[in-house]
């Protein structure tokens, strides 16, 4: 009945086939700057759903603001902070940082963050880390570094229960892909975002700048300009020197979310293209 594309070069062949076969297409753009495939095909789509308002001007044809689809069970309030911290065997009295190394550029990002936190100049007994390192080898290196620096940490290569990770933390340090940002906004977690420097069209940088300048719920740090010492200072500033900044960021995220008028992507699809046996 319809082909739905979420961008990337993988989506181009089936979407072109759909156009040739006169099957309607609908697109979803999760980044602040649309990818080449969505920019090229938007004029042929029944509608393109976009998440960041900056993206709309690059999309020809009909557009509508939509939510970023999240995995089942990934929503704020699904699990308590106390239960989440207990899941990771962490201290409820400490400030908790989530580190998402990710798959793209995990080596450089993990190295930067682990060194920054290991050399933290604040009260080490007041912070703790949940670090998702991306690979088993990266996990082992991070664990060893935190242990040597006397930093309480739960390090995993991957996390299937992301709702628990997000619910446990006060601050996240991560790349700025659309999915990570959507989850940070859902769980209202202030962020230090370090965009993947080789992302196509610098879209991760544009995502991070939206969070910093529009949402005001995080900081954007260019990886080429941020040293472990500078990152450590940023963490210290947010967690100890002026912890009110975290509350200001969290309140800004809540205010931003309260003003957004957006549609569920599934509802948009069934509204545009009635599917056989599916009621909108």
PDB file of C-alpha atoms in Angstrom:
ATOM      1  CA  UNK A   1       0.000   0.000   0.000  1.00  0.00           C
ATOM      2  CA  UNK A   2       2.815   2.423   0.836  1.00  0.00           C
ATOM      3  CA  UNK A   3       6.597   2.511   1.218  1.00  0.00           C
ATOM      4  CA  UNK A   4       7.972   4.512   4.162  1.00  0.00           C
ATOM      5  CA  UNK A   5      11.586   5.687   3.953  1.00  0.00           C
ATOM      6  CA  UNK A   6      13.727   6.866   6.857  1.00  0.00           C
ATOM      7  CA  UNK A   7      16.644   8.187   4.841  1.00  0.00           C
ATOM      8  CA  UNK A   8      20.163   6.835   4.196  1.00  0.00           C
ATOM      9  CA  UNK A   9      21.368   5.420   0.919  1.00  0.00           C
ATOM     10  CA  UNK A  10      19.872   2.012   1.806  1.00  0.00           C
ATOM     11  CA  UNK A  11      16.390   3.451   1.296  1.00  0.00           C
ATOM     12  CA  UNK A  12      16.979   4.808  -2.206  1.00  0.00           C
ATOM     13  CA  UNK A  13      16.493   1.617  -4.320  1.00  0.00           C
ATOM     14  CA  UNK A  14      13.144   0.530  -2.797  1.00  0.00           C
ATOM     15  CA  UNK A  15      11.835   4.104  -2.836  1.00  0.00           C
ATOM     16  CA  UNK A  16      12.776   4.531  -6.514  1.00  0.00           C
ATOM     17  CA  UNK A  17      11.167   1.157  -7.249  1.00  0.00           C
ATOM     18  CA  UNK A  18       8.014   2.357  -5.482  1.00  0.00           C
ATOM     19  CA  UNK A  19       7.947   5.510  -7.598  1.00  0.00           C
ATOM     20  CA  UNK A  20       8.331   3.471 -10.809  1.00  0.00           C
ATOM     21  CA  UNK A  21       5.547   1.113  -9.659  1.00  0.00           C
ATOM     22  CA  UNK A  22       3.360   4.094  -8.671  1.00  0.00           C
ATOM     23  CA  UNK A  23       3.251   2.964  -5.040  1.00  0.00           C
ATOM     24  CA  UNK A  24       2.899   5.980  -2.721  1.00  0.00           C
ATOM     25  CA  UNK A  25       5.925   6.907  -0.643  1.00  0.00           C
ATOM     26  CA  UNK A  26       6.137   8.708   2.702  1.00  0.00           C
ATOM     27  CA  UNK A  27       9.418   9.928   4.184  1.00  0.00           C
ATOM     28  CA  UNK A  28      10.668  10.553   7.710  1.00  0.00           C
ATOM     29  CA  UNK A  29      13.560  12.901   8.452  1.00  0.00           C
ATOM     30  CA  UNK A  30      14.980  12.726  11.970  1.00  0.00           C
ATOM     31  CA  UNK A  31      17.896  15.160  11.611  1.00  0.00           C
ATOM     32  CA  UNK A  32      18.144  18.937  11.587  1.00  0.00           C
ATOM     33  CA  UNK A  33      19.674  18.754   8.100  1.00  0.00           C
ATOM     34  CA  UNK A  34      18.033  16.169   5.796  1.00  0.00           C
ATOM     35  CA  UNK A  35      20.079  13.498   4.089  1.00  0.00           C
ATOM     36  CA  UNK A  36      20.575  13.415   0.316  1.00  0.00           C
ATOM     37  CA  UNK A  37      17.961  10.717  -0.300  1.00  0.00           C
ATOM     38  CA  UNK A  38      15.206  12.560   1.542  1.00  0.00           C
ATOM     39  CA  UNK A  39      16.152  15.894  -0.064  1.00  0.00           C
ATOM     40  CA  UNK A  40      16.010  14.261  -3.496  1.00  0.00           C
ATOM     41  CA  UNK A  41      12.761  12.331  -3.005  1.00  0.00           C
ATOM     42  CA  UNK A  42      10.726  14.730  -0.843  1.00  0.00           C
ATOM     43  CA  UNK A  43       9.088  16.293  -3.909  1.00  0.00           C
ATOM     44  CA  UNK A  44       7.749  12.868  -4.919  1.00  0.00           C
ATOM     45  CA  UNK A  45       6.466  11.897  -1.470  1.00  0.00           C
ATOM     46  CA  UNK A  46       2.869  12.109  -0.300  1.00  0.00           C
ATOM     47  CA  UNK A  47       4.299  13.815   2.780  1.00  0.00           C
ATOM     48  CA  UNK A  48       7.629  14.062   4.578  1.00  0.00           C
ATOM     49  CA  UNK A  49       7.580  14.020   8.348  1.00  0.00           C
ATOM     50  CA  UNK A  50      10.333  16.075   9.995  1.00  0.00           C
ATOM     51  CA  UNK A  51      11.462  16.295  13.641  1.00  0.00           C
ATOM     52  CA  UNK A  52      13.641  19.426  13.681  1.00  0.00           C
ATOM     53  CA  UNK A  53      12.074  22.649  12.320  1.00  0.00           C
ATOM     54  CA  UNK A  54      15.372  23.536  10.620  1.00  0.00           C
ATOM     55  CA  UNK A  55      14.900  20.573   8.265  1.00  0.00           C
ATOM     56  CA  UNK A  56      11.630  21.725   6.718  1.00  0.00           C
ATOM     57  CA  UNK A  57      13.147  24.394   4.447  1.00  0.00           C
ATOM     58  CA  UNK A  58      15.269  21.753   2.669  1.00  0.00           C
ATOM     59  CA  UNK A  59      12.302  19.477   1.929  1.00  0.00           C
ATOM     60  CA  UNK A  60      10.226  20.160  -1.192  1.00  0.00           C
ATOM     61  CA  UNK A  61       6.618  19.050  -1.264  1.00  0.00           C
ATOM     62  CA  UNK A  62       4.171  18.503   1.597  1.00  0.00           C
ATOM     63  CA  UNK A  63       5.687  18.313   5.095  1.00  0.00           C
ATOM     64  CA  UNK A  64       4.450  17.819   8.642  1.00  0.00           C
ATOM     65  CA  UNK A  65       6.223  17.842  11.985  1.00  0.00           C
ATOM     66  CA  UNK A  66       6.309  14.390  13.562  1.00  0.00           C
ATOM     67  CA  UNK A  67       7.761  12.569  16.530  1.00  0.00           C
ATOM     68  CA  UNK A  68      10.906  10.467  16.336  1.00  0.00           C
ATOM     69  CA  UNK A  69       9.687   6.866  16.711  1.00  0.00           C
ATOM     70  CA  UNK A  70      11.287   5.275  19.768  1.00  0.00           C
ATOM     71  CA  UNK A  71      11.623   1.618  20.603  1.00  0.00           C
ATOM     72  CA  UNK A  72       8.823  -0.078  22.516  1.00  0.00           C
ATOM     73  CA  UNK A  73       9.001   0.714  26.233  1.00  0.00           C
ATOM     74  CA  UNK A  74      11.282   3.725  25.771  1.00  0.00           C
ATOM     75  CA  UNK A  75       9.278   6.479  27.421  1.00  0.00           C
ATOM     76  CA  UNK A  76       9.717   8.709  30.431  1.00  0.00           C
ATOM     77  CA  UNK A  77       8.247   7.345  33.651  1.00  0.00           C
ATOM     78  CA  UNK A  78       8.277   3.682  32.626  1.00  0.00           C
ATOM     79  CA  UNK A  79      10.710   2.897  35.475  1.00  0.00           C
ATOM     80  CA  UNK A  80      11.725   4.866  38.565  1.00  0.00           C
ATOM     81  CA  UNK A  81      15.149   6.385  39.123  1.00  0.00           C
ATOM     82  CA  UNK A  82      15.616   4.337  42.307  1.00  0.00           C
ATOM     83  CA  UNK A  83      14.855   1.047  40.542  1.00  0.00           C
ATOM     84  CA  UNK A  84      17.102   2.013  37.625  1.00  0.00           C
ATOM     85  CA  UNK A  85      20.062   2.785  39.899  1.00  0.00           C
ATOM     86  CA  UNK A  86      19.492  -0.495  41.747  1.00  0.00           C
ATOM     87  CA  UNK A  87      19.549  -2.311  38.391  1.00  0.00           C
ATOM     88  CA  UNK A  88      23.093  -0.987  37.841  1.00  0.00           C
ATOM     89  CA  UNK A  89      24.073  -1.468  41.505  1.00  0.00           C
ATOM     90  CA  UNK A  90      24.803   2.253  41.825  1.00  0.00           C
ATOM     91  CA  UNK A  91      24.544   4.727  44.703  1.00  0.00           C
ATOM     92  CA  UNK A  92      21.323   6.840  44.801  1.00  0.00           C
ATOM     93  CA  UNK A  93      23.203   9.635  46.591  1.00  0.00           C
ATOM     94  CA  UNK A  94      25.656  10.283  43.736  1.00  0.00           C
ATOM     95  CA  UNK A  95      25.239  12.241  40.525  1.00  0.00           C
ATOM     96  CA  UNK A  96      25.094   9.788  37.642  1.00  0.00           C
ATOM     97  CA  UNK A  97      26.507  10.326  34.159  1.00  0.00           C
ATOM     98  CA  UNK A  98      25.478   8.243  31.157  1.00  0.00           C
ATOM     99  CA  UNK A  99      28.206   7.846  28.553  1.00  0.00           C
ATOM    100  CA  UNK A 100      27.081   6.498  25.177  1.00  0.00           C
ATOM    101  CA  UNK A 101      30.153   5.648  23.139  1.00  0.00           C
ATOM    102  CA  UNK A 102      28.126   4.418  20.214  1.00  0.00           C
ATOM    103  CA  UNK A 103      29.269   2.551  17.137  1.00  0.00           C
ATOM    104  CA  UNK A 104      30.468   5.473  14.999  1.00  0.00           C
ATOM    105  CA  UNK A 105      33.707   6.942  16.224  1.00  0.00           C
ATOM    106  CA  UNK A 106      33.507   4.935  19.441  1.00  0.00           C
ATOM    107  CA  UNK A 107      37.279   4.665  19.818  1.00  0.00           C
ATOM    108  CA  UNK A 108      37.948   8.403  19.852  1.00  0.00           C
ATOM    109  CA  UNK A 109      34.855   9.260  21.887  1.00  0.00           C
ATOM    110  CA  UNK A 110      35.467   6.598  24.529  1.00  0.00           C
ATOM    111  CA  UNK A 111      39.106   7.628  24.859  1.00  0.00           C
ATOM    112  CA  UNK A 112      38.188  11.291  25.265  1.00  0.00           C
ATOM    113  CA  UNK A 113      35.459  10.723  27.852  1.00  0.00           C
ATOM    114  CA  UNK A 114      37.262   8.068  29.888  1.00  0.00           C
ATOM    115  CA  UNK A 115      40.341  10.276  30.163  1.00  0.00           C
ATOM    116  CA  UNK A 116      38.229  13.295  31.117  1.00  0.00           C
ATOM    117  CA  UNK A 117      36.341  11.458  33.840  1.00  0.00           C
ATOM    118  CA  UNK A 118      39.419   9.608  35.117  1.00  0.00           C
ATOM    119  CA  UNK A 119      41.120  12.980  35.678  1.00  0.00           C
ATOM    120  CA  UNK A 120      38.039  14.583  37.235  1.00  0.00           C
ATOM    121  CA  UNK A 121      39.149  17.307  39.664  1.00  0.00           C
ATOM    122  CA  UNK A 122      35.965  17.353  41.697  1.00  0.00           C
ATOM    123  CA  UNK A 123      34.735  15.000  44.391  1.00  0.00           C
ATOM    124  CA  UNK A 124      35.100  11.569  42.836  1.00  0.00           C
ATOM    125  CA  UNK A 125      33.010  10.000  45.570  1.00  0.00           C
ATOM    126  CA  UNK A 126      30.051  12.168  44.451  1.00  0.00           C
ATOM    127  CA  UNK A 127      29.853  10.922  40.857  1.00  0.00           C
ATOM    128  CA  UNK A 128      29.292   7.589  39.120  1.00  0.00           C
ATOM    129  CA  UNK A 129      29.154   6.429  35.525  1.00  0.00           C
ATOM    130  CA  UNK A 130      27.024   4.220  33.321  1.00  0.00           C
ATOM    131  CA  UNK A 131      29.177   3.757  30.226  1.00  0.00           C
ATOM    132  CA  UNK A 132      27.939   1.966  27.103  1.00  0.00           C
ATOM    133  CA  UNK A 133      31.210   1.453  25.290  1.00  0.00           C
ATOM    134  CA  UNK A 134      30.055  -0.145  22.021  1.00  0.00           C
ATOM    135  CA  UNK A 135      32.364  -3.176  21.965  1.00  0.00           C
ATOM    136  CA  UNK A 136      33.708  -5.693  24.454  1.00  0.00           C
ATOM    137  CA  UNK A 137      37.263  -4.470  23.953  1.00  0.00           C
ATOM    138  CA  UNK A 138      36.245  -0.848  24.620  1.00  0.00           C
ATOM    139  CA  UNK A 139      34.265  -2.009  27.659  1.00  0.00           C
ATOM    140  CA  UNK A 140      37.316  -3.714  29.153  1.00  0.00           C
ATOM    141  CA  UNK A 141      39.532  -0.656  28.604  1.00  0.00           C
ATOM    142  CA  UNK A 142      37.002   1.714  30.174  1.00  0.00           C
ATOM    143  CA  UNK A 143      36.449  -0.563  33.171  1.00  0.00           C
ATOM    144  CA  UNK A 144      40.172  -0.731  33.848  1.00  0.00           C
ATOM    145  CA  UNK A 145      40.563   3.058  33.564  1.00  0.00           C
ATOM    146  CA  UNK A 146      37.674   3.840  35.913  1.00  0.00           C
ATOM    147  CA  UNK A 147      38.900   1.291  38.435  1.00  0.00           C
ATOM    148  CA  UNK A 148      42.407   2.791  38.405  1.00  0.00           C
ATOM    149  CA  UNK A 149      40.959   6.280  38.865  1.00  0.00           C
ATOM    150  CA  UNK A 150      38.681   5.119  41.730  1.00  0.00           C
ATOM    151  CA  UNK A 151      35.534   6.116  39.835  1.00  0.00           C
ATOM    152  CA  UNK A 152      32.394   4.094  40.549  1.00  0.00           C
ATOM    153  CA  UNK A 153      31.150   2.812  37.196  1.00  0.00           C
ATOM    154  CA  UNK A 154      28.974   0.237  35.492  1.00  0.00           C
ATOM    155  CA  UNK A 155      30.454  -0.379  32.051  1.00  0.00           C
ATOM    156  CA  UNK A 156      28.675  -2.433  29.385  1.00  0.00           C
ATOM    157  CA  UNK A 157      29.323  -2.966  25.709  1.00  0.00           C
ATOM    158  CA  UNK A 158      25.603  -2.609  24.955  1.00  0.00           C
ATOM    159  CA  UNK A 159      22.351  -2.033  26.818  1.00  0.00           C
ATOM    160  CA  UNK A 160      19.061  -3.674  25.899  1.00  0.00           C
ATOM    161  CA  UNK A 161      17.164  -1.813  28.640  1.00  0.00           C
ATOM    162  CA  UNK A 162      17.823   1.782  27.656  1.00  0.00           C
ATOM    163  CA  UNK A 163      14.803   2.990  29.589  1.00  0.00           C
ATOM    164  CA  UNK A 164      16.695   2.057  32.774  1.00  0.00           C
ATOM    165  CA  UNK A 165      19.865   3.815  31.672  1.00  0.00           C
ATOM    166  CA  UNK A 166      18.014   7.034  30.829  1.00  0.00           C
ATOM    167  CA  UNK A 167      15.918   6.922  34.006  1.00  0.00           C
ATOM    168  CA  UNK A 168      18.988   6.570  36.224  1.00  0.00           C
ATOM    169  CA  UNK A 169      21.046   9.553  35.099  1.00  0.00           C
ATOM    170  CA  UNK A 170      21.440  13.286  35.645  1.00  0.00           C
ATOM    171  CA  UNK A 171      23.628  14.020  32.614  1.00  0.00           C
ATOM    172  CA  UNK A 172      24.450  12.286  29.331  1.00  0.00           C
ATOM    173  CA  UNK A 173      27.614  12.597  27.235  1.00  0.00           C
ATOM    174  CA  UNK A 174      27.156  11.209  23.736  1.00  0.00           C
ATOM    175  CA  UNK A 175      27.186  11.686  20.002  1.00  0.00           C
ATOM    176  CA  UNK A 176      24.283  13.637  18.574  1.00  0.00           C
ATOM    177  CA  UNK A 177      22.527  11.263  16.230  1.00  0.00           C
ATOM    178  CA  UNK A 178      18.771  11.700  15.876  1.00  0.00           C
ATOM    179  CA  UNK A 179      17.967   8.629  17.976  1.00  0.00           C
ATOM    180  CA  UNK A 180      20.176   9.585  20.918  1.00  0.00           C
ATOM    181  CA  UNK A 181      18.804  13.121  20.954  1.00  0.00           C
ATOM    182  CA  UNK A 182      15.200  11.910  20.766  1.00  0.00           C
ATOM    183  CA  UNK A 183      15.751   9.654  23.785  1.00  0.00           C
ATOM    184  CA  UNK A 184      17.499  12.407  25.755  1.00  0.00           C
ATOM    185  CA  UNK A 185      14.535  14.699  25.093  1.00  0.00           C
ATOM    186  CA  UNK A 186      12.020  11.999  25.994  1.00  0.00           C
ATOM    187  CA  UNK A 187      13.697  11.392  29.357  1.00  0.00           C
ATOM    188  CA  UNK A 188      14.513  15.098  29.829  1.00  0.00           C
ATOM    189  CA  UNK A 189      18.219  14.488  30.442  1.00  0.00           C
ATOM    190  CA  UNK A 190      20.622  17.446  29.984  1.00  0.00           C
ATOM    191  CA  UNK A 191      23.464  16.631  27.626  1.00  0.00           C
ATOM    192  CA  UNK A 192      27.007  17.283  26.554  1.00  0.00           C
ATOM    193  CA  UNK A 193      26.927  16.428  22.868  1.00  0.00           C
ATOM    194  CA  UNK A 194      30.065  15.631  20.892  1.00  0.00           C
ATOM    195  CA  UNK A 195      28.987  15.272  17.233  1.00  0.00           C
ATOM    196  CA  UNK A 196      30.549  12.588  15.080  1.00  0.00           C
ATOM    197  CA  UNK A 197      32.924  14.755  12.988  1.00  0.00           C
ATOM    198  CA  UNK A 198      32.557  12.695   9.810  1.00  0.00           C
ATOM    199  CA  UNK A 199      28.747  12.511   9.725  1.00  0.00           C
ATOM    200  CA  UNK A 200      27.285  13.330   6.322  1.00  0.00           C
ATOM    201  CA  UNK A 201      26.670  17.063   5.822  1.00  0.00           C
ATOM    202  CA  UNK A 202      27.664  17.642   9.465  1.00  0.00           C
ATOM    203  CA  UNK A 203      24.104  16.707  10.407  1.00  0.00           C
ATOM    204  CA  UNK A 204      25.100  15.638  13.930  1.00  0.00           C
ATOM    205  CA  UNK A 205      26.601  19.081  14.542  1.00  0.00           C
ATOM    206  CA  UNK A 206      23.369  20.717  13.379  1.00  0.00           C
ATOM    207  CA  UNK A 207      21.388  18.412  15.690  1.00  0.00           C
ATOM    208  CA  UNK A 208      23.589  19.338  18.654  1.00  0.00           C
ATOM    209  CA  UNK A 209      23.390  23.056  17.906  1.00  0.00           C
ATOM    210  CA  UNK A 210      19.593  22.786  17.915  1.00  0.00           C
ATOM    211  CA  UNK A 211      19.726  21.300  21.414  1.00  0.00           C
ATOM    212  CA  UNK A 212      22.127  24.001  22.605  1.00  0.00           C
ATOM    213  CA  UNK A 213      20.638  27.083  20.920  1.00  0.00           C
ATOM    214  CA  UNK A 214      16.939  26.294  20.485  1.00  0.00           C
ATOM    215  CA  UNK A 215      16.085  23.775  23.206  1.00  0.00           C
ATOM    216  CA  UNK A 216      18.796  25.082  25.556  1.00  0.00           C
ATOM    217  CA  UNK A 217      18.952  21.620  27.046  1.00  0.00           C
ATOM    218  CA  UNK A 218      22.598  20.778  26.385  1.00  0.00           C
ATOM    219  CA  UNK A 219      26.020  21.819  25.189  1.00  0.00           C
ATOM    220  CA  UNK A 220      27.577  21.184  21.770  1.00  0.00           C
ATOM    221  CA  UNK A 221      31.312  20.409  21.827  1.00  0.00           C
ATOM    222  CA  UNK A 222      33.307  20.043  18.624  1.00  0.00           C
ATOM    223  CA  UNK A 223      35.526  16.983  19.033  1.00  0.00           C
ATOM    224  CA  UNK A 224      38.469  18.737  17.375  1.00  0.00           C
ATOM    225  CA  UNK A 225      38.345  21.520  19.973  1.00  0.00           C
ATOM    226  CA  UNK A 226      37.458  19.685  23.173  1.00  0.00           C
ATOM    227  CA  UNK A 227      40.297  18.178  25.212  1.00  0.00           C
ATOM    228  CA  UNK A 228      39.897  15.747  28.117  1.00  0.00           C
ATOM    229  CA  UNK A 229      40.744  18.619  30.472  1.00  0.00           C
ATOM    230  CA  UNK A 230      38.104  20.923  28.973  1.00  0.00           C
ATOM    231  CA  UNK A 231      35.474  18.165  29.051  1.00  0.00           C
ATOM    232  CA  UNK A 232      36.371  17.407  32.669  1.00  0.00           C
ATOM    233  CA  UNK A 233      35.905  21.103  33.490  1.00  0.00           C
ATOM    234  CA  UNK A 234      32.486  21.131  31.828  1.00  0.00           C
ATOM    235  CA  UNK A 235      31.397  18.129  33.872  1.00  0.00           C
ATOM    236  CA  UNK A 236      32.720  19.704  37.064  1.00  0.00           C
ATOM    237  CA  UNK A 237      30.889  22.936  36.287  1.00  0.00           C
ATOM    238  CA  UNK A 238      27.552  21.181  35.765  1.00  0.00           C
ATOM    239  CA  UNK A 239      27.762  18.718  38.645  1.00  0.00           C
ATOM    240  CA  UNK A 240      29.517  20.719  41.369  1.00  0.00           C
ATOM    241  CA  UNK A 241      30.309  24.372  40.693  1.00  0.00           C
ATOM    242  CA  UNK A 242      26.847  25.349  39.472  1.00  0.00           C
ATOM    243  CA  UNK A 243      24.462  22.383  39.621  1.00  0.00           C
ATOM    244  CA  UNK A 244      21.538  24.751  39.049  1.00  0.00           C
ATOM    245  CA  UNK A 245      22.541  24.665  35.360  1.00  0.00           C
ATOM    246  CA  UNK A 246      21.314  21.059  35.127  1.00  0.00           C
ATOM    247  CA  UNK A 247      17.924  22.068  36.494  1.00  0.00           C
ATOM    248  CA  UNK A 248      17.780  25.008  34.078  1.00  0.00           C
ATOM    249  CA  UNK A 249      18.534  22.669  31.155  1.00  0.00           C
ATOM    250  CA  UNK A 250      15.985  20.113  32.330  1.00  0.00           C
ATOM    251  CA  UNK A 251      13.314  22.803  32.706  1.00  0.00           C
ATOM    252  CA  UNK A 252      14.182  24.125  29.244  1.00  0.00           C
ATOM    253  CA  UNK A 253      13.658  20.657  27.752  1.00  0.00           C
ATOM    254  CA  UNK A 254      10.277  20.367  29.470  1.00  0.00           C
ATOM    255  CA  UNK A 255       9.225  23.803  28.221  1.00  0.00           C
ATOM    256  CA  UNK A 256      10.386  22.991  24.688  1.00  0.00           C
ATOM    257  CA  UNK A 257       8.412  19.750  24.669  1.00  0.00           C
ATOM    258  CA  UNK A 258       5.278  21.470  25.974  1.00  0.00           C
ATOM    259  CA  UNK A 259       5.277  23.870  23.002  1.00  0.00           C
ATOM    260  CA  UNK A 260       5.831  21.313  20.238  1.00  0.00           C
ATOM    261  CA  UNK A 261       2.844  20.363  18.131  1.00  0.00           C
ATOM    262  CA  UNK A 262       3.747  17.147  16.362  1.00  0.00           C
ATOM    263  CA  UNK A 263       2.042  14.080  14.964  1.00  0.00           C
ATOM    264  CA  UNK A 264       2.706  10.416  15.599  1.00  0.00           C
ATOM    265  CA  UNK A 265       4.344   9.006  12.450  1.00  0.00           C
ATOM    266  CA  UNK A 266       2.029   5.976  12.292  1.00  0.00           C
ATOM    267  CA  UNK A 267      -1.017   8.235  12.530  1.00  0.00           C
ATOM    268  CA  UNK A 268       0.351  10.381   9.714  1.00  0.00           C
ATOM    269  CA  UNK A 269       0.828   7.336   7.490  1.00  0.00           C
ATOM    270  CA  UNK A 270      -2.700   5.978   8.004  1.00  0.00           C
ATOM    271  CA  UNK A 271      -4.143   9.480   7.626  1.00  0.00           C
ATOM    272  CA  UNK A 272      -2.460   9.971   4.249  1.00  0.00           C
ATOM    273  CA  UNK A 273      -2.740   6.426   2.913  1.00  0.00           C
ATOM    274  CA  UNK A 274      -5.628   4.337   4.333  1.00  0.00           C
ATOM    275  CA  UNK A 275      -4.237   0.824   4.678  1.00  0.00           C
ATOM    276  CA  UNK A 276      -6.219  -2.310   4.001  1.00  0.00           C
ATOM    277  CA  UNK A 277      -7.638  -3.654   7.256  1.00  0.00           C
ATOM    278  CA  UNK A 278      -6.198  -0.777   9.294  1.00  0.00           C
ATOM    279  CA  UNK A 279      -8.386   1.880  10.845  1.00  0.00           C
ATOM    280  CA  UNK A 280      -6.854   5.344  11.296  1.00  0.00           C
TER     281      UNK A 280
END
